[in-house]
Amino acid sequence: MISFFANIFGYFLNFLYTYLGNFGLSIIVFSIIVKLLLLPMTIKQQKTMKKTAKIQEKLKEIQSKYKNNPEKLNQETIELYKRENMSPFSGCLGAIIQIILLFSVFFLVRSPLTYMKKVDSNIIEQYKIEIEEQNASNTAYPEISIIKQKGNEDENVYINMNFLGLDLSGVPLKDSSDIKVFIIPILYVITTFISIKINSAVDNKNKKNENKLITDGKEEAKPEEEINPMEQANKNMMYMMPIMSISIALVAPLGLALYWLVNNILMIIERFALKKIIKEEE
Amino acid sequence: MKKILIKIIILYKKTLSKLFSKMGFHCKYYPTCSEYTMQAIEKYGCIKGGYYGAKRIIRCNPFAKGGYDPLK
């Protein structure tokens, strides 16, 4: 199923590639367009997130009431959203789309010949065998070795992987002799931490407001109630995901890391832009 | 097969699902899509149950209203 979507995105990426003539640039333009297409959804999402922050108190009440009954909790949460007249979130389909996108891009950079250039599988198979005979070793990304070794001879399997002097077909852990392969992953790590910081900054703000409300209500400020195990799990997840994606980025071709990097940068820009827009609307 | 799929869904609920709700994605229905799919797979088997689950996920899009939607 993923390969079906990867094929569709492949057509699109190939279209960009024929115009731009550069794999790296195509990936950047591709991610910008995808982000723009998903922008309406993101705006809606941000707005609902803001609203959620406002009814946070009522939510807390429900949460403590139905602590031991997650099903009931979910039901009540939805009821609350209905009462507050907010259509909740973008739903499961939005989340699934994100997963599909993630995997499709991985497929695309792993086997660009199949998905992007739509090279006949027989030809790929033939080249694969030839290369295997020459090197007597298996590589994790056979199509990338085809591009590297046969690209000069056969127009059909040639993809311009050079991007600002970086070879996008490189795999950081395998081609570690060339220090340049680490530039994109390092930038990716930095941007990831920036976006985490931004996210948690928003969270902290909400929390501070909450504490204020409690003290205003003549109740004594509770010193950090018992640490919510769910919250703790969330926090762990926040750090787990980047660690996981960074390790994937290190063993995958650089194209993937580039896509994620551009995505991260766009996300940070989007965050700031949306904050302004939403504030102005209010 | 049934058991494996259900294990995967439980794993999803414990990990990715929480991340998604942090990102602002949240199921619009009750029971949630993952619960619904789990029930469907248990009741109708992998293929039919999975089909119902997929249908439900598609229904759970940004334009849907959401609400109470139990498995039939």
mmCIF file of C-alpha atoms in Angstrom:
data_model
loop_
_atom_site.group_PDB
_atom_site.id
_atom_site.type_symbol
_atom_site.label_atom_id
_atom_site.label_comp_id
_atom_site.label_asym_id
_atom_site.label_seq_id
_atom_site.Cartn_x
_atom_site.Cartn_y
_atom_site.Cartn_z
ATOM 1 C CA MET A 1 0.000 0.000 0.000
ATOM 2 C CA ILE A 2 2.826 2.357 0.885
ATOM 3 C CA SER A 3 4.453 1.690 -2.467
ATOM 4 C CA PHE A 4 1.247 2.818 -4.145
ATOM 5 C CA PHE A 5 1.509 6.202 -2.461
ATOM 6 C CA ALA A 6 5.248 6.291 -3.024
ATOM 7 C CA ASN A 7 4.510 5.837 -6.731
ATOM 8 C CA ILE A 8 2.123 8.777 -6.764
ATOM 9 C CA PHE A 9 4.575 11.016 -4.932
ATOM 10 C CA GLY A 10 7.254 9.675 -7.237
ATOM 11 C CA TYR A 11 5.438 11.007 -10.307
ATOM 12 C CA PHE A 12 5.216 14.357 -8.643
ATOM 13 C CA LEU A 13 8.865 14.384 -7.585
ATOM 14 C CA ASN A 14 9.960 13.274 -11.028
ATOM 15 C CA PHE A 15 7.976 16.116 -12.558
ATOM 16 C CA LEU A 16 9.863 18.525 -10.323
ATOM 17 C CA TYR A 17 13.143 16.824 -11.113
ATOM 18 C CA THR A 18 12.722 17.168 -14.862
ATOM 19 C CA TYR A 19 12.333 20.912 -14.376
ATOM 20 C CA LEU A 20 14.925 21.496 -11.699
ATOM 21 C CA GLY A 21 17.456 18.872 -12.731
ATOM 22 C CA ASN A 22 18.598 18.392 -9.173
ATOM 23 C CA PHE A 23 17.433 15.814 -6.698
ATOM 24 C CA GLY A 24 18.096 17.929 -3.609
ATOM 25 C CA LEU A 25 16.273 20.963 -4.930
ATOM 26 C CA SER A 26 13.356 18.791 -5.987
ATOM 27 C CA ILE A 27 13.082 17.398 -2.477
ATOM 28 C CA ILE A 28 13.059 20.892 -0.997
ATOM 29 C CA VAL A 29 10.396 22.165 -3.394
ATOM 30 C CA PHE A 30 8.439 18.971 -2.845
ATOM 31 C CA SER A 31 8.361 19.408 0.916
ATOM 32 C CA ILE A 32 7.391 23.062 0.613
ATOM 33 C CA ILE A 33 4.460 22.190 -1.641
ATOM 34 C CA VAL A 34 3.314 19.383 0.641
ATOM 35 C CA LYS A 35 3.467 21.713 3.631
ATOM 36 C CA LEU A 36 1.440 24.328 1.793
ATOM 37 C CA LEU A 37 -1.178 21.764 0.849
ATOM 38 C CA LEU A 38 -1.481 20.681 4.449
ATOM 39 C CA LEU A 39 -1.461 24.265 5.732
ATOM 40 C CA PRO A 40 -5.251 24.664 6.057
ATOM 41 C CA MET A 41 -5.279 21.560 8.189
ATOM 42 C CA THR A 42 -2.423 22.828 10.318
ATOM 43 C CA ILE A 43 -4.091 26.186 10.869
ATOM 44 C CA LYS A 44 -7.248 24.485 12.038
ATOM 45 C CA GLN A 45 -5.209 22.266 14.274
ATOM 46 C CA GLN A 46 -3.354 25.155 15.878
ATOM 47 C CA LYS A 47 -6.583 26.975 16.511
ATOM 48 C CA THR A 48 -8.143 23.994 18.207
ATOM 49 C CA MET A 49 -5.000 23.539 20.227
ATOM 50 C CA LYS A 50 -5.353 27.090 21.462
ATOM 51 C CA LYS A 51 -8.975 26.545 22.327
ATOM 52 C CA THR A 52 -8.048 23.385 24.141
ATOM 53 C CA ALA A 53 -5.672 25.361 26.267
ATOM 54 C CA LYS A 54 -8.561 27.604 27.231
ATOM 55 C CA ILE A 55 -10.842 24.845 28.416
ATOM 56 C CA GLN A 56 -7.906 23.080 29.991
ATOM 57 C CA GLU A 57 -9.402 23.426 33.458
ATOM 58 C CA LYS A 58 -12.629 21.672 32.628
ATOM 59 C CA LEU A 59 -10.603 18.993 30.947
ATOM 60 C CA LYS A 60 -8.524 18.508 34.058
ATOM 61 C CA GLU A 61 -11.651 18.074 36.079
ATOM 62 C CA ILE A 62 -12.890 15.341 33.788
ATOM 63 C CA GLN A 63 -9.508 13.747 33.712
ATOM 64 C CA SER A 64 -9.300 13.413 37.465
ATOM 65 C CA LYS A 65 -12.912 12.258 37.629
ATOM 66 C CA TYR A 66 -12.439 9.411 35.183
ATOM 67 C CA LYS A 67 -8.860 8.621 35.952
ATOM 68 C CA ASN A 68 -9.429 4.893 36.036
ATOM 69 C CA ASN A 69 -11.759 4.689 33.088
ATOM 70 C CA PRO A 70 -10.034 5.803 29.895
ATOM 71 C CA GLU A 71 -13.017 4.909 27.716
ATOM 72 C CA LYS A 72 -15.383 7.039 29.690
ATOM 73 C CA LEU A 73 -12.761 9.758 29.776
ATOM 74 C CA ASN A 74 -12.585 9.890 26.024
ATOM 75 C CA GLN A 75 -16.358 9.974 25.718
ATOM 76 C CA GLU A 76 -16.655 12.792 28.201
ATOM 77 C CA THR A 77 -13.873 14.700 26.484
ATOM 78 C CA ILE A 78 -15.719 14.582 23.194
ATOM 79 C CA GLU A 79 -18.924 15.657 24.928
ATOM 80 C CA LEU A 80 -17.094 18.604 26.407
ATOM 81 C CA TYR A 81 -15.809 19.655 23.002
ATOM 82 C CA LYS A 82 -19.338 19.482 21.689
ATOM 83 C CA ARG A 83 -20.594 21.666 24.499
ATOM 84 C CA GLU A 84 -17.844 24.162 23.895
ATOM 85 C CA ASN A 85 -18.809 24.116 20.251
ATOM 86 C CA MET A 86 -15.454 23.254 18.845
ATOM 87 C CA SER A 87 -15.083 20.644 16.191
ATOM 88 C CA PRO A 88 -12.248 18.610 17.560
ATOM 89 C CA PHE A 89 -9.009 18.348 15.684
ATOM 90 C CA SER A 90 -8.141 16.928 12.374
ATOM 91 C CA GLY A 91 -9.016 13.360 13.230
ATOM 92 C CA CYS A 92 -7.278 10.089 12.678
ATOM 93 C CA LEU A 93 -7.029 10.467 8.925
ATOM 94 C CA GLY A 94 -4.693 13.424 9.346
ATOM 95 C CA ALA A 95 -2.409 11.373 11.531
ATOM 96 C CA ILE A 96 -2.456 8.482 9.079
ATOM 97 C CA ILE A 97 -1.576 10.841 6.233
ATOM 98 C CA GLN A 98 1.507 11.920 8.152
ATOM 99 C CA ILE A 99 2.608 8.329 8.607
ATOM 100 C CA ILE A 100 2.052 7.534 4.945
ATOM 101 C CA LEU A 101 4.028 10.602 3.906
ATOM 102 C CA LEU A 102 6.904 9.613 6.155
ATOM 103 C CA PHE A 103 7.164 6.130 4.720
ATOM 104 C CA SER A 104 6.623 7.206 1.124
ATOM 105 C CA VAL A 105 9.511 9.614 1.313
ATOM 106 C CA PHE A 106 11.659 6.898 2.793
ATOM 107 C CA PHE A 107 10.741 4.598 -0.102
ATOM 108 C CA LEU A 108 11.440 7.408 -2.545
ATOM 109 C CA VAL A 109 14.952 8.120 -1.374
ATOM 110 C CA ARG A 110 15.747 4.444 -0.904
ATOM 111 C CA SER A 111 14.707 3.366 -4.370
ATOM 112 C CA PRO A 112 14.480 6.470 -6.518
ATOM 113 C CA LEU A 113 14.778 4.470 -9.715
ATOM 114 C CA THR A 114 11.655 2.436 -9.085
ATOM 115 C CA TYR A 115 9.471 5.138 -7.638
ATOM 116 C CA MET A 116 10.738 8.340 -9.147
ATOM 117 C CA LYS A 117 12.229 7.493 -12.505
ATOM 118 C CA LYS A 118 9.901 4.514 -13.057
ATOM 119 C CA VAL A 119 12.700 2.488 -14.545
ATOM 120 C CA ASP A 120 11.639 -0.967 -15.635
ATOM 121 C CA SER A 121 12.213 -3.483 -12.838
ATOM 122 C CA ASN A 122 13.923 -5.891 -15.250
ATOM 123 C CA ILE A 123 16.598 -3.334 -16.040
ATOM 124 C CA ILE A 124 17.112 -2.606 -12.354
ATOM 125 C CA GLU A 125 17.376 -6.307 -11.612
ATOM 126 C CA GLN A 126 19.930 -6.748 -14.387
ATOM 127 C CA TYR A 127 22.114 -3.915 -13.153
ATOM 128 C CA LYS A 128 21.784 -5.157 -9.618
ATOM 129 C CA ILE A 129 23.185 -8.541 -10.582
ATOM 130 C CA GLU A 130 26.008 -6.941 -12.555
ATOM 131 C CA ILE A 131 27.054 -4.809 -9.617
ATOM 132 C CA GLU A 132 26.803 -7.691 -7.210
ATOM 133 C CA GLU A 133 29.099 -9.713 -9.425
ATOM 134 C CA GLN A 134 31.612 -6.929 -9.530
ATOM 135 C CA ASN A 135 31.671 -6.208 -5.833
ATOM 136 C CA ALA A 136 30.643 -9.570 -4.493
ATOM 137 C CA SER A 137 28.950 -7.731 -1.659
ATOM 138 C CA ASN A 138 25.382 -6.823 -0.945
ATOM 139 C CA THR A 139 24.436 -3.252 -0.250
ATOM 140 C CA ALA A 140 21.422 -2.119 1.664
ATOM 141 C CA TYR A 141 20.468 0.295 -1.105
ATOM 142 C CA PRO A 142 21.114 -1.450 -4.425
ATOM 143 C CA GLU A 143 19.400 1.221 -6.497
ATOM 144 C CA ILE A 144 21.713 3.852 -5.148
ATOM 145 C CA SER A 145 24.774 1.884 -6.145
ATOM 146 C CA ILE A 146 23.238 1.528 -9.598
ATOM 147 C CA ILE A 147 22.934 5.293 -9.872
ATOM 148 C CA LYS A 148 26.505 5.707 -8.725
ATOM 149 C CA GLN A 149 28.096 3.076 -10.923
ATOM 150 C CA LYS A 150 25.917 2.880 -13.998
ATOM 151 C CA GLY A 151 24.565 6.397 -14.111
ATOM 152 C CA ASN A 152 27.333 7.619 -16.364
ATOM 153 C CA GLU A 153 26.719 4.941 -18.951
ATOM 154 C CA ASP A 154 22.949 4.831 -19.013
ATOM 155 C CA GLU A 155 20.907 8.028 -19.160
ATOM 156 C CA ASN A 156 17.851 6.270 -17.786
ATOM 157 C CA VAL A 157 19.344 5.433 -14.448
ATOM 158 C CA TYR A 158 21.096 8.739 -13.913
ATOM 159 C CA ILE A 159 19.935 11.077 -11.170
ATOM 160 C CA ASN A 160 21.786 14.217 -10.262
ATOM 161 C CA MET A 161 22.376 13.671 -6.561
ATOM 162 C CA ASN A 162 24.783 16.525 -6.097
ATOM 163 C CA PHE A 163 23.417 19.220 -3.839
ATOM 164 C CA LEU A 164 25.621 22.139 -2.814
ATOM 165 C CA GLY A 165 28.632 19.871 -3.011
ATOM 166 C CA LEU A 166 26.984 17.173 -0.936
ATOM 167 C CA ASP A 167 26.292 13.741 -2.300
ATOM 168 C CA LEU A 168 22.692 13.016 -1.388
ATOM 169 C CA SER A 169 23.022 9.325 -2.065
ATOM 170 C CA GLY A 170 25.548 9.013 0.754
ATOM 171 C CA VAL A 171 24.631 7.088 3.876
ATOM 172 C CA PRO A 172 26.138 8.828 6.929
ATOM 173 C CA LEU A 173 27.258 5.730 8.799
ATOM 174 C CA LYS A 174 28.597 3.981 5.720
ATOM 175 C CA ASP A 175 30.395 6.828 4.008
ATOM 176 C CA SER A 176 31.676 8.275 7.229
ATOM 177 C CA SER A 177 35.112 8.883 5.705
ATOM 178 C CA ASP A 178 33.647 11.947 4.045
ATOM 179 C CA ILE A 179 32.914 14.279 6.922
ATOM 180 C CA LYS A 180 30.487 16.299 4.828
ATOM 181 C CA VAL A 181 27.778 13.641 5.057
ATOM 182 C CA PHE A 182 27.211 14.642 8.657
ATOM 183 C CA ILE A 183 26.294 18.244 7.899
ATOM 184 C CA ILE A 184 22.637 17.565 7.165
ATOM 185 C CA PRO A 185 22.066 15.168 10.081
ATOM 186 C CA ILE A 186 23.664 17.623 12.496
ATOM 187 C CA LEU A 187 21.531 20.463 11.211
ATOM 188 C CA TYR A 188 18.571 18.159 11.536
ATOM 189 C CA VAL A 189 19.372 17.464 15.188
ATOM 190 C CA ILE A 190 19.716 21.175 15.906
ATOM 191 C CA THR A 191 16.413 22.080 14.280
ATOM 192 C CA THR A 192 14.693 19.210 16.054
ATOM 193 C CA PHE A 193 15.776 20.502 19.414
ATOM 194 C CA ILE A 194 14.694 24.005 18.510
ATOM 195 C CA SER A 195 11.226 22.778 17.631
ATOM 196 C CA ILE A 196 11.014 20.757 20.827
ATOM 197 C CA LYS A 197 11.981 23.843 22.789
ATOM 198 C CA ILE A 198 9.281 25.875 21.071
ATOM 199 C CA ASN A 199 6.696 23.217 21.789
ATOM 200 C CA SER A 200 7.567 22.871 25.429
ATOM 201 C CA ALA A 201 7.730 26.640 25.809
ATOM 202 C CA VAL A 202 4.076 26.801 24.783
ATOM 203 C CA ASP A 203 3.244 24.043 27.235
ATOM 204 C CA ASN A 204 4.976 25.763 30.103
ATOM 205 C CA LYS A 205 3.120 28.962 29.416
ATOM 206 C CA ASN A 206 -0.177 27.137 29.646
ATOM 207 C CA LYS A 207 0.858 25.581 32.886
ATOM 208 C CA LYS A 208 1.860 28.883 34.409
ATOM 209 C CA ASN A 209 -1.479 30.387 33.513
ATOM 210 C CA GLU A 210 -3.182 27.467 35.119
ATOM 211 C CA ASN A 211 -1.298 27.838 38.358
ATOM 212 C CA LYS A 212 -2.197 31.494 38.423
ATOM 213 C CA LEU A 213 -5.865 30.686 38.065
ATOM 214 C CA ILE A 214 -5.720 28.348 40.975
ATOM 215 C CA THR A 215 -4.100 30.937 43.234
ATOM 216 C CA ASP A 216 -6.585 33.573 42.130
ATOM 217 C CA GLY A 217 -9.398 31.324 43.178
ATOM 218 C CA LYS A 218 -8.231 31.683 46.776
ATOM 219 C CA GLU A 219 -7.077 28.153 46.725
ATOM 220 C CA GLU A 220 -3.599 27.558 47.888
ATOM 221 C CA ALA A 221 -1.218 26.987 45.062
ATOM 222 C CA LYS A 222 -0.557 23.327 44.965
ATOM 223 C CA PRO A 223 3.146 22.724 44.629
ATOM 224 C CA GLU A 224 3.317 20.636 41.466
ATOM 225 C CA GLU A 225 0.765 17.963 42.155
ATOM 226 C CA GLU A 226 1.910 14.415 42.022
ATOM 227 C CA ILE A 227 3.623 13.932 38.709
ATOM 228 C CA ASN A 228 1.084 12.674 36.285
ATOM 229 C CA PRO A 229 2.356 9.376 34.862
ATOM 230 C CA MET A 230 0.700 10.099 31.531
ATOM 231 C CA GLU A 231 2.420 13.438 31.318
ATOM 232 C CA GLN A 232 5.699 11.789 32.114
ATOM 233 C CA ALA A 233 5.152 9.259 29.338
ATOM 234 C CA ASN A 234 4.382 12.095 26.959
ATOM 235 C CA LYS A 235 7.582 13.793 27.904
ATOM 236 C CA ASN A 236 9.559 10.638 27.291
ATOM 237 C CA MET A 237 7.902 10.234 23.922
ATOM 238 C CA MET A 238 8.907 13.768 23.011
ATOM 239 C CA TYR A 239 12.519 12.768 23.315
ATOM 240 C CA MET A 240 12.113 9.222 22.062
ATOM 241 C CA MET A 241 10.869 10.257 18.649
ATOM 242 C CA PRO A 242 13.789 12.514 17.750
ATOM 243 C CA ILE A 243 16.268 9.899 18.919
ATOM 244 C CA MET A 244 14.559 7.313 16.780
ATOM 245 C CA SER A 245 14.380 9.528 13.724
ATOM 246 C CA ILE A 246 17.987 10.603 14.110
ATOM 247 C CA SER A 247 19.149 7.015 14.166
ATOM 248 C CA ILE A 248 17.073 6.323 11.071
ATOM 249 C CA ALA A 249 18.568 9.370 9.380
ATOM 250 C CA LEU A 250 22.050 8.022 10.026
ATOM 251 C CA VAL A 251 21.486 4.732 8.227
ATOM 252 C CA ALA A 252 19.309 6.036 5.404
ATOM 253 C CA PRO A 253 20.457 7.964 2.323
ATOM 254 C CA LEU A 254 20.936 11.654 2.967
ATOM 255 C CA GLY A 255 17.911 12.548 0.865
ATOM 256 C CA LEU A 256 15.677 11.495 3.733
ATOM 257 C CA ALA A 257 17.545 13.612 6.250
ATOM 258 C CA LEU A 258 17.324 16.548 3.861
ATOM 259 C CA TYR A 259 13.563 16.117 3.599
ATOM 260 C CA TRP A 260 13.221 16.014 7.374
ATOM 261 C CA LEU A 261 15.513 18.984 7.802
ATOM 262 C CA VAL A 262 13.493 21.106 5.382
ATOM 263 C CA ASN A 263 10.330 19.951 7.106
ATOM 264 C CA ASN A 264 11.666 20.969 10.496
ATOM 265 C CA ILE A 265 12.679 24.398 9.286
ATOM 266 C CA LEU A 266 9.302 24.898 7.641
ATOM 267 C CA MET A 267 7.569 23.775 10.812
ATOM 268 C CA ILE A 268 9.439 26.317 12.896
ATOM 269 C CA ILE A 269 8.598 29.106 10.435
ATOM 270 C CA GLU A 270 5.004 27.929 10.337
ATOM 271 C CA ARG A 271 4.745 27.972 14.110
ATOM 272 C CA PHE A 272 5.809 31.593 14.316
ATOM 273 C CA ALA A 273 3.714 32.706 11.369
ATOM 274 C CA LEU A 274 0.595 30.981 12.674
ATOM 275 C CA LYS A 275 1.069 32.409 16.135
ATOM 276 C CA LYS A 276 0.972 35.873 14.633
ATOM 277 C CA ILE A 277 -1.995 35.159 12.407
ATOM 278 C CA ILE A 278 -4.050 33.639 15.187
ATOM 279 C CA LYS A 279 -3.207 36.463 17.549
ATOM 280 C CA GLU A 280 -4.250 39.061 14.983
ATOM 281 C CA GLU A 281 -7.545 37.320 14.446
ATOM 282 C CA GLU A 282 -8.282 37.544 18.114
ATOM 283 C CA MET B 1 -2.797 -13.170 12.751
ATOM 284 C CA LYS B 2 -5.689 -11.703 14.668
ATOM 285 C CA LYS B 3 -3.614 -11.583 17.807
ATOM 286 C CA ILE B 4 -0.660 -10.000 16.051
ATOM 287 C CA LEU B 5 -2.808 -7.216 14.604
ATOM 288 C CA ILE B 6 -4.383 -6.516 17.970
ATOM 289 C CA LYS B 7 -0.951 -6.425 19.595
ATOM 290 C CA ILE B 8 0.154 -3.898 16.973
ATOM 291 C CA ILE B 9 -2.869 -1.724 17.671
ATOM 292 C CA ILE B 10 -2.230 -1.869 21.415
ATOM 293 C CA LEU B 11 1.380 -0.880 20.784
ATOM 294 C CA TYR B 12 0.168 1.999 18.645
ATOM 295 C CA LYS B 13 -2.179 3.143 21.389
ATOM 296 C CA LYS B 14 0.632 3.132 23.898
ATOM 297 C CA THR B 15 3.170 5.007 21.789
ATOM 298 C CA LEU B 16 2.295 6.805 18.580
ATOM 299 C CA SER B 17 -1.213 7.655 19.642
ATOM 300 C CA LYS B 18 0.052 9.729 22.546
ATOM 301 C CA LEU B 19 2.485 11.523 20.310
ATOM 302 C CA PHE B 20 -0.290 12.358 17.885
ATOM 303 C CA SER B 21 -2.512 13.806 20.548
ATOM 304 C CA LYS B 22 0.446 15.914 21.608
ATOM 305 C CA MET B 23 0.725 17.155 18.042
ATOM 306 C CA GLY B 24 -2.949 18.065 18.000
ATOM 307 C CA PHE B 25 -4.345 15.053 16.220
ATOM 308 C CA HIS B 26 -7.102 13.453 18.189
ATOM 309 C CA CYS B 27 -9.783 10.971 17.294
ATOM 310 C CA LYS B 28 -13.161 12.572 16.805
ATOM 311 C CA TYR B 29 -15.203 9.574 17.645
ATOM 312 C CA TYR B 30 -16.063 7.483 20.599
ATOM 313 C CA PRO B 31 -14.916 4.735 20.758
ATOM 314 C CA THR B 32 -11.694 5.898 19.144
ATOM 315 C CA CYS B 33 -10.640 4.582 15.761
ATOM 316 C CA SER B 34 -8.069 2.255 17.259
ATOM 317 C CA GLU B 35 -10.540 0.802 19.743
ATOM 318 C CA TYR B 36 -13.153 0.502 17.045
ATOM 319 C CA THR B 37 -10.737 -1.316 14.760
ATOM 320 C CA MET B 38 -9.683 -3.612 17.568
ATOM 321 C CA GLN B 39 -13.281 -4.532 18.311
ATOM 322 C CA ALA B 40 -14.023 -4.980 14.632
ATOM 323 C CA ILE B 41 -11.065 -7.290 14.115
ATOM 324 C CA GLU B 42 -12.040 -9.317 17.144
ATOM 325 C CA LYS B 43 -15.606 -9.654 15.961
ATOM 326 C CA TYR B 44 -15.281 -10.030 12.194
ATOM 327 C CA GLY B 45 -11.722 -11.226 11.691
ATOM 328 C CA CYS B 46 -8.740 -9.561 10.097
ATOM 329 C CA ILE B 47 -10.028 -8.817 6.613
ATOM 330 C CA LYS B 48 -13.575 -7.692 7.275
ATOM 331 C CA GLY B 49 -12.640 -6.103 10.586
ATOM 332 C CA GLY B 50 -9.703 -4.324 9.011
ATOM 333 C CA TYR B 51 -11.994 -3.078 6.270
ATOM 334 C CA TYR B 52 -14.396 -1.636 8.831
ATOM 335 C CA GLY B 53 -11.482 -0.067 10.656
ATOM 336 C CA ALA B 54 -10.163 1.539 7.476
ATOM 337 C CA LYS B 55 -13.609 2.866 6.656
ATOM 338 C CA ARG B 56 -13.831 4.373 10.086
ATOM 339 C CA ILE B 57 -10.423 6.030 9.801
ATOM 340 C CA ILE B 58 -11.431 7.600 6.502
ATOM 341 C CA ARG B 59 -14.602 8.836 8.165
ATOM 342 C CA CYS B 60 -12.460 10.426 10.880
ATOM 343 C CA ASN B 61 -11.267 13.270 8.644
ATOM 344 C CA PRO B 62 -11.069 17.029 9.207
ATOM 345 C CA PHE B 63 -14.565 17.561 7.835
ATOM 346 C CA ALA B 64 -16.297 14.929 9.915
ATOM 347 C CA LYS B 65 -18.455 15.858 12.868
ATOM 348 C CA GLY B 66 -17.431 13.078 15.197
ATOM 349 C CA GLY B 67 -19.317 11.808 18.193
ATOM 350 C CA TYR B 68 -20.621 8.501 19.381
ATOM 351 C CA ASP B 69 -20.180 5.820 16.777
ATOM 352 C CA PRO B 70 -20.118 2.264 18.116
ATOM 353 C CA LEU B 71 -19.380 -0.859 16.149
ATOM 354 C CA LYS B 72 -22.469 -2.494 14.705
#
